[in-house]
Amino acid sequence: MSKIVIIGNGIAGVTAARHIRKSSNDSITIVSSETEHFFSRTALMYIFMGHMKFENTKPYEDWFWKKNKIDLVYDHVNAVETQNNTLICRSGKKITFDTLILATGSQPNKFGWPGQDLQCVQGLYSYQDLQLMEQNSKGIKKAVIVGGGLIGIEMAEMLLSRNIEVTFLVREKEFWSNVLPMQEAKLISDHVRSHHVDLRLETELLNIQDNGEGKVKGIVTSKNESIECQLVGLTVGVSPSISFLKDSGIKINRGVLVNELMQTNIANVYAIGDCVERTYELSGRRNIEQVWYTGRMMGEVVAQTICGSPTKYEPGPWFNSAKFLDIEYQTYGNVSPQLKANESEFYWEHSGKKKAMHFIWDTSSQVFIGINSFGIRLRHEKFDAWLRAKQSISYVLEHLAEANFDPEFFRRHEPEIIQAFEKQFPHLLSLSLK
Amino acid sequence: MQVARIIGLNIFLAALFLFLSLLFFSDYTLTKEIFQSKVKQEHQQRLLPVFEKIFDKTYPNTFVFANEIKNTVEDLNVEARNQQQWDQVIYDDYAGTLTKASTQGIIVEYTLLLFILIFGGGTLGALLFILPKISIEAPGIKNNNIFHHALNNRGWIGILLGTLLISFYILLYFYDAYVTNWIILVEPLKKLINPNGDSSQWFLYGFLYTFAVIVMGIRMLIKYRHSNYQMVRTASVMFFQLAIAFLLPEILVRLNQPYFDFKNMWPLDYDFFDAWHINMLTESGGSVGLFMFVWGITLFVVGVPVFVYFFGKRWYCSWVCGCGGLAETAGDPFRQLSDKSLKAWKVERWMVHAVLIFAIVMTGAVLYNFITGTNSIFGIDTYTHLRKPYGFFVGAIFSGVVGTGFYPLMGNRVWCRFGCPLAAYLGFVQRFKSRFRITTNGGQCISCGNCSTYCEMGIDVRWYAQRGQNIVRSSCVGCGVCSSVCPRGVLNLEVKEEEGRFGKPILIGNNGIKLQD
């Protein structure tokens, strides 16, 4: 019986453990210093907002681990000794392994701003960050969030739920316009403002000011404006959490470097999830993907490999989803912030300004490339199949209604969307639709 | 706007306080005239000597007075039983009728004014509290601070409310004489609908129930105004409660037809096959009564399988049913309190099916007695050992005291989940022969847990969603809230061809990896 040790009990590590257990009797140990049991990191905001209790965020009840013979160790790994297959823990405990899986996740970025280590300056990634935010936000009136991404908007929503005024510094021209095309970025910016967030576009953080007691008093922006606040949220992305691997002999760059089998340079050490940097290219995907489902998929893949059927990480067409305050967002395929050469686009926006769709296709072949959808739910299964089959843009529009995943009685917009498309691209639609 | 809400809350609480304190408002004096008009001729001679001594004596509260009446009658009954004079035992509820007739004071003098103050004020206060939400909050899921609130998270307000509700049900079911003032309070409305009728504890209950469904239904309509599914569904339960459950039966009685709730059905309506009920419909009910009898049977024999096949159990449980109607409106603030553990699911399956079997056995025995004209089956007295315990434990304690009283403690579907025999029957059909299921959306689930948290039936929806498996569960009432609260657009209530309903999980993951069971 081989001993498999996993560092990190997030979605990647836990998925690996569960899938290994399904096809092997090996000993499985998960080490984590974050929480005793697996919880859903994506639900941190809902705990703060009172939508859920911490208990509700655990996908498996506490008896699950023992029943499936997955040992949990609540400790922090300080170092990995690959030459003698041993982990050194904070408590002094040593854990040996035959196979090691690194699933250590990420940590919030800090870019060396003056004052970034003051009290009440924080990111939001871990359970500890949540506890810190609970402390830091007690009794305060104003907060500044730096960085217009997904965690930034979550943090804004969290603070709003406690009636804390939020000023939101965004470096880009519109909210998340480094990822979203300008039309959608504008739509979301407007929506963010409608929730009484003081959105400052094309504005960066210059420094954070001390109140004399080591706490935040306010900040100064790149436009030299001073903003008084008692909490600063730094949400300018996350980076792999790998500093403890420096002297381990495991090759790292920005993340732990892995091949297609999620294997590091050390044969019995694998890495999965947020902490990974792929050494090979996958079309339409970045080499570090800090997304819930990629962690899950890597966990599935590495379990197969370790259990004797080597499987490559091939996640298929890109997809993702998020929720910006009240507007749900889903994306399938690739929609770049700027239209690429030989790409065509069609953008539809509902008059209520809460729903929109953005289609991208290849101009010459008319092959559908990607879609952004706001306020309308779409069926993943359909779009995954269409992207893999390289269907044309006209095919996608003709079958758009089949991909609608909104609940019953919701207004359907497909006729309106198709009409608008026909007006703009009369030559593209097939006869059956006209 | 916040000011309006605070004023509204205070008006509502004042109305509630007035309503509660009403129980202690009156004096009670039994007179000879009341005695002669309310006591049955055959009892007058025996009761007169014992009641004579309290004629014209004024009692300061209902508890003392009602007890006096009750004990006086009971003393006679004990005597009769001791002498084995069974025909002399009096079963009439004189505590109720005499208390009502002997009530004096402001509740009698200012009934209408008090009615308007309490229910008009209550409505005004509630609406002032609820309506400003439209301008305060943008449409969308707003479950902010639910788990921080003492009402929604079993805090002191929740425990206080639970205690109030439980006490209310115990008084209503077992000590109705004590709530005589409330019964008198709704008399003007009863007379408006039916001038010849008298208000009773059941009319009071029906009215309060409908009041709660309508006011909290408005709250629900506003809370979920971004979701047409929730709006249509809420409007449906409000309509069925107001029109079909509350008004129509009263109107039928006014038209000299049998009292009948067209949307209720066996086995939830457990006295449908009681001899008195069958007789009322078939013998004294005329052609309308006969229609009602046939309707009632058709509904559960044909209606249930056909509708559940096409729409799922939700067509009844979260669109039509009265218990469901209350749970989906007044109970919405408590849906997150349901127990999601595997253990609770195990208990649920044993319990709800046991109640169904109990209902079938009890009804079978009652029907057997009706057909054969007997009182017992296999030597067991049907009333004493089956019908009465069912009415007490299931009809009163489980569905009322626990079912609603425990809303703030165990969630809003305790009865529907653990006790309702009709839900068990509907669930059977839903599980084995239906087109309904909740589908999940590829690989989009992030396991956040909102769906499971807000499932009032305690289904661990996330367990299915995160592995991409259809949710086909007998207990699912199709309220659709899991789909509403999902931040990633993963869940959808769908009616499709039966094939593939139990299909393999279709989690969209890495190429070539299939989920194993």
PDB file of C-alpha atoms in Angstrom, chain B residues 100 180-191 194 196-205 250:
ATOM      1  CA  LYS B 100     -68.903  32.770  23.534  1.00  0.00           C
ATOM      2  CA  THR B 180     -63.311  32.870  22.416  1.00  0.00           C
ATOM      3  CA  ASN B 181     -62.439  36.545  22.137  1.00  0.00           C
ATOM      4  CA  TRP B 182     -60.572  35.884  18.914  1.00  0.00           C
ATOM      5  CA  ILE B 183     -63.482  33.881  17.587  1.00  0.00           C
ATOM      6  CA  ILE B 184     -65.784  36.801  18.354  1.00  0.00           C
ATOM      7  CA  LEU B 185     -63.289  39.184  16.744  1.00  0.00           C
ATOM      8  CA  VAL B 186     -63.703  37.587  13.297  1.00  0.00           C
ATOM      9  CA  GLU B 187     -67.485  37.331  13.621  1.00  0.00           C
ATOM     10  CA  PRO B 188     -68.145  40.472  11.496  1.00  0.00           C
ATOM     11  CA  LEU B 189     -66.257  38.918   8.595  1.00  0.00           C
ATOM     12  CA  LYS B 190     -68.089  35.640   8.991  1.00  0.00           C
ATOM     13  CA  LYS B 191     -71.422  37.467   8.919  1.00  0.00           C
ATOM     14  CA  ASN B 194     -72.392  34.184   5.477  1.00  0.00           C
ATOM     15  CA  ASN B 196     -76.525  33.004   8.992  1.00  0.00           C
ATOM     16  CA  GLY B 197     -73.243  31.492  10.055  1.00  0.00           C
ATOM     17  CA  ASP B 198     -71.451  31.635  13.378  1.00  0.00           C
ATOM     18  CA  SER B 199     -67.759  32.137  13.661  1.00  0.00           C
ATOM     19  CA  SER B 200     -65.871  29.192  15.125  1.00  0.00           C
ATOM     20  CA  GLN B 201     -62.294  28.371  15.975  1.00  0.00           C
ATOM     21  CA  TRP B 202     -61.940  26.902  12.474  1.00  0.00           C
ATOM     22  CA  PHE B 203     -63.195  30.040  10.798  1.00  0.00           C
ATOM     23  CA  LEU B 204     -60.748  32.000  12.935  1.00  0.00           C
ATOM     24  CA  TYR B 205     -57.950  29.662  11.896  1.00  0.00           C
ATOM     25  CA  GLU B 250     -67.984  29.585   3.005  1.00  0.00           C
TER      26      GLU B 250
END
